[in-house]
Short mmCIF file of C-alpha atoms in Angstrom, two decimals:
data_model
loop_
_atom_site.label_atom_id
_atom_site.label_comp_id
_atom_site.label_asym_id
_atom_site.label_seq_id
_atom_site.Cartn_x
_atom_site.Cartn_y
_atom_site.Cartn_z
CA UNK A 668 47.68 16.87 29.49
CA UNK A 669 44.41 16.93 28.65
CA UNK A 670 42.09 14.05 28.25
CA UNK A 671 38.77 14.09 26.60
CA UNK A 672 36.44 11.59 24.76
CA UNK A 673 34.05 11.57 21.31
CA UNK A 674 31.28 10.40 21.08
CA UNK A 675 31.24 8.77 17.87
CA UNK A 676 27.82 8.09 17.47
CA UNK A 677 25.60 9.94 14.62
CA UNK A 678 22.69 10.01 14.33
CA UNK A 679 20.66 11.50 11.12
CA UNK A 680 17.16 13.11 11.55
CA UNK A 681 17.27 14.03 7.68
CA UNK A 682 13.68 14.25 5.88
CA UNK A 683 14.14 12.11 2.81
CA UNK A 684 11.54 12.94 -0.46
CA UNK A 685 10.54 10.29 -2.88
CA UNK A 686 8.91 9.56 -5.53
CA UNK A 687 8.34 5.96 -6.92
CA UNK A 688 7.03 3.63 -8.98
CA UNK A 689 5.40 0.40 -7.17
CA UNK A 690 3.41 -2.94 -7.34
CA UNK A 691 2.21 -5.17 -5.63
CA UNK A 692 -0.06 -8.24 -5.49
CA UNK A 693 -3.12 -9.13 -3.34
CA UNK A 694 -4.71 -12.26 -2.46
CA UNK A 695 -8.47 -11.57 -2.31
CA UNK A 696 -9.97 -14.21 0.16
CA UNK A 697 -12.63 -14.00 3.08
CA UNK A 698 -16.14 -15.29 1.60
CA UNK A 699 -16.55 -19.40 1.47
CA UNK A 700 -19.90 -18.57 -0.61
CA UNK A 701 -17.60 -16.29 -3.42
CA UNK A 702 -14.30 -17.48 -5.39
CA UNK A 703 -10.85 -15.99 -4.76
CA UNK A 704 -9.74 -12.93 -6.58
CA UNK A 705 -6.22 -12.16 -7.21
CA UNK A 706 -5.37 -8.49 -7.58
CA UNK A 707 -2.18 -6.99 -9.29
CA UNK A 708 -1.51 -3.21 -8.69
CA UNK A 709 0.94 -0.36 -10.41
CA UNK A 710 1.27 3.25 -9.42
CA UNK A 711 3.07 5.78 -8.39
CA UNK A 712 3.83 6.58 -4.70
CA UNK A 713 5.50 9.63 -2.89
CA UNK A 714 7.35 9.20 0.35
CA UNK A 715 8.79 11.51 3.14
CA UNK A 716 10.64 9.57 5.86
CA UNK A 717 13.33 9.75 8.44
CA UNK A 718 15.88 7.08 8.77
CA UNK A 719 17.58 7.09 12.47
CA UNK A 720 16.39 5.59 15.67
CA UNK A 721 12.68 5.24 15.44
CA UNK A 722 12.26 5.02 11.52
CA UNK A 723 9.13 7.13 10.31
CA UNK A 724 7.25 7.37 7.14
CA UNK A 725 4.15 8.48 5.10
CA UNK A 726 3.24 7.90 1.71
CA UNK A 727 0.49 8.49 -0.50
CA UNK A 728 0.18 7.03 -3.70
CA UNK A 729 -2.33 7.15 -6.73
CA UNK A 730 -2.25 3.10 -8.97
CA UNK A 731 -4.17 0.62 -10.83
CA UNK A 732 -5.70 -2.79 -9.51
CA UNK A 733 -6.45 -5.74 -12.11
CA UNK A 734 -8.31 -8.05 -10.48
CA UNK A 735 -9.07 -11.22 -12.01
CA UNK A 736 -11.77 -13.32 -10.56
CA UNK A 737 -13.08 -16.79 -11.92
CA UNK A 738 -11.78 -15.85 -15.34
CA UNK A 739 -12.86 -12.30 -15.86
CA UNK A 740 -11.16 -9.10 -15.22
CA UNK A 741 -11.55 -5.97 -13.78
CA UNK A 742 -9.84 -3.08 -13.15
CA UNK A 743 -9.78 -0.79 -9.86
CA UNK A 744 -8.34 2.89 -10.21
CA UNK A 745 -7.25 3.96 -6.84
CA UNK A 746 -5.90 6.06 -4.33
CA UNK A 747 -4.43 5.71 -0.78
CA UNK A 748 -1.93 6.45 2.25
CA UNK A 749 -0.28 5.09 4.41
CA UNK A 750 1.27 6.10 7.81
CA UNK A 751 4.20 3.57 8.82
CA UNK A 752 6.51 3.76 12.45
CA UNK A 753 8.83 0.92 13.75
CA UNK A 754 7.85 -1.18 10.40
CA UNK A 755 4.13 -1.23 11.84
CA UNK A 756 1.91 0.47 8.83
CA UNK A 757 -2.00 1.89 9.00
CA UNK A 758 -3.39 2.98 5.88
CA UNK A 759 -6.21 3.08 3.78
CA UNK A 760 -7.21 3.33 0.00
CA UNK A 761 -10.46 4.08 -2.02
CA UNK A 762 -11.16 2.06 -4.87
CA UNK A 763 -13.48 1.95 -8.11
CA UNK A 764 -13.79 -1.36 -10.08
CA UNK A 765 -15.41 -1.57 -12.63
CA UNK A 766 -15.80 -5.03 -15.37
CA UNK A 767 -17.17 -2.27 -17.43
CA UNK A 768 -20.79 -3.53 -17.14
CA UNK A 769 -21.23 -3.29 -13.42
CA UNK A 770 -18.78 -1.11 -11.15
CA UNK A 771 -18.31 -0.77 -6.64
CA UNK A 772 -16.86 1.93 -4.55
CA UNK A 773 -14.76 0.13 -2.13
CA UNK A 774 -13.10 1.47 1.22
CA UNK A 775 -9.84 -0.62 2.41
CA UNK A 776 -8.36 0.02 5.61
CA UNK A 777 -5.44 -1.72 6.38
CA UNK A 778 -2.81 -2.60 8.66
CA UNK A 779 0.41 -4.59 8.89
CA UNK A 780 4.05 -3.92 8.36
CA UNK A 781 5.80 -1.71 6.51
CA UNK A 782 8.12 0.92 5.71
CA UNK A 783 8.48 3.73 3.02
CA UNK A 784 9.80 1.50 0.41
CA UNK A 785 7.48 -1.86 0.73
CA UNK A 786 4.51 -2.97 2.73
CA UNK A 787 2.61 -6.48 3.46
CA UNK A 788 -0.61 -5.76 5.27
CA UNK A 789 -4.05 -7.10 5.47
CA UNK A 790 -6.93 -5.50 4.22
CA UNK A 791 -10.47 -4.86 4.54
CA UNK A 792 -13.04 -4.34 1.75
CA UNK A 793 -16.16 -1.92 3.25
CA UNK A 794 -18.66 -1.72 0.31
CA UNK A 795 -19.64 2.04 -0.03
CA UNK A 796 -21.78 1.27 -3.12
CA UNK A 797 -23.36 -2.10 -5.19
CA UNK A 798 -22.60 -4.92 -2.47
CA UNK A 799 -23.48 -7.50 -5.12
CA UNK A 800 -20.30 -6.62 -7.03
CA UNK A 801 -18.95 -10.20 -6.78
CA UNK A 802 -15.31 -9.56 -7.64
CA UNK A 803 -14.31 -8.77 -3.84
CA UNK A 804 -14.38 -10.75 -1.03
CA UNK A 805 -13.69 -9.15 2.58
CA UNK A 806 -10.01 -9.89 3.13
CA UNK A 807 -7.04 -9.32 1.01
CA UNK A 808 -3.11 -10.34 1.90
CA UNK A 809 -0.99 -7.71 0.23
CA UNK A 810 2.59 -6.77 -0.72
CA UNK A 811 3.61 -3.96 -2.60
CA UNK A 812 7.42 -3.12 -3.18
CA UNK A 813 9.21 0.16 -4.66
CA UNK A 814 9.98 -1.24 -7.86
CA UNK A 815 12.11 1.89 -9.43
CA UNK A 816 13.03 5.76 -7.53
CA UNK A 817 11.85 8.94 -9.80
CA UNK A 818 13.49 11.49 -7.76
CA UNK A 819 14.86 11.73 -4.36
CA UNK A 820 16.21 14.85 -2.14
#
């Protein structure tokens, strides 16, 4: 009589690539002399991720932010990317804000929680041009989620 055991744990190490539409909201604050801003964003992100014992992801994206500040509107086309490991993420955005009279370029590094389909982060705004641009404050709290997957393989 032969006795043996079989390991029933199956670990997937598959690399998944996905293109999706995402949306988000940021509450922009941190400057007591300036009014708070509300930012709504929409764009397309591409993800590469694995979902095994140690989940990891890399996302990059393009999008547009719509910034409302004291009843004024500014838009901000942006590019960015982030990496995640075990639900922690680290990334950066490059955003060009304009109200069609003035403009400003901001580098926005961030840290927080997230995976391939969402992120909740603290964003820190660094002024690259036009420090007098009143629409942005030094800090945002951001939530971005995947709205619709367009392609997955």
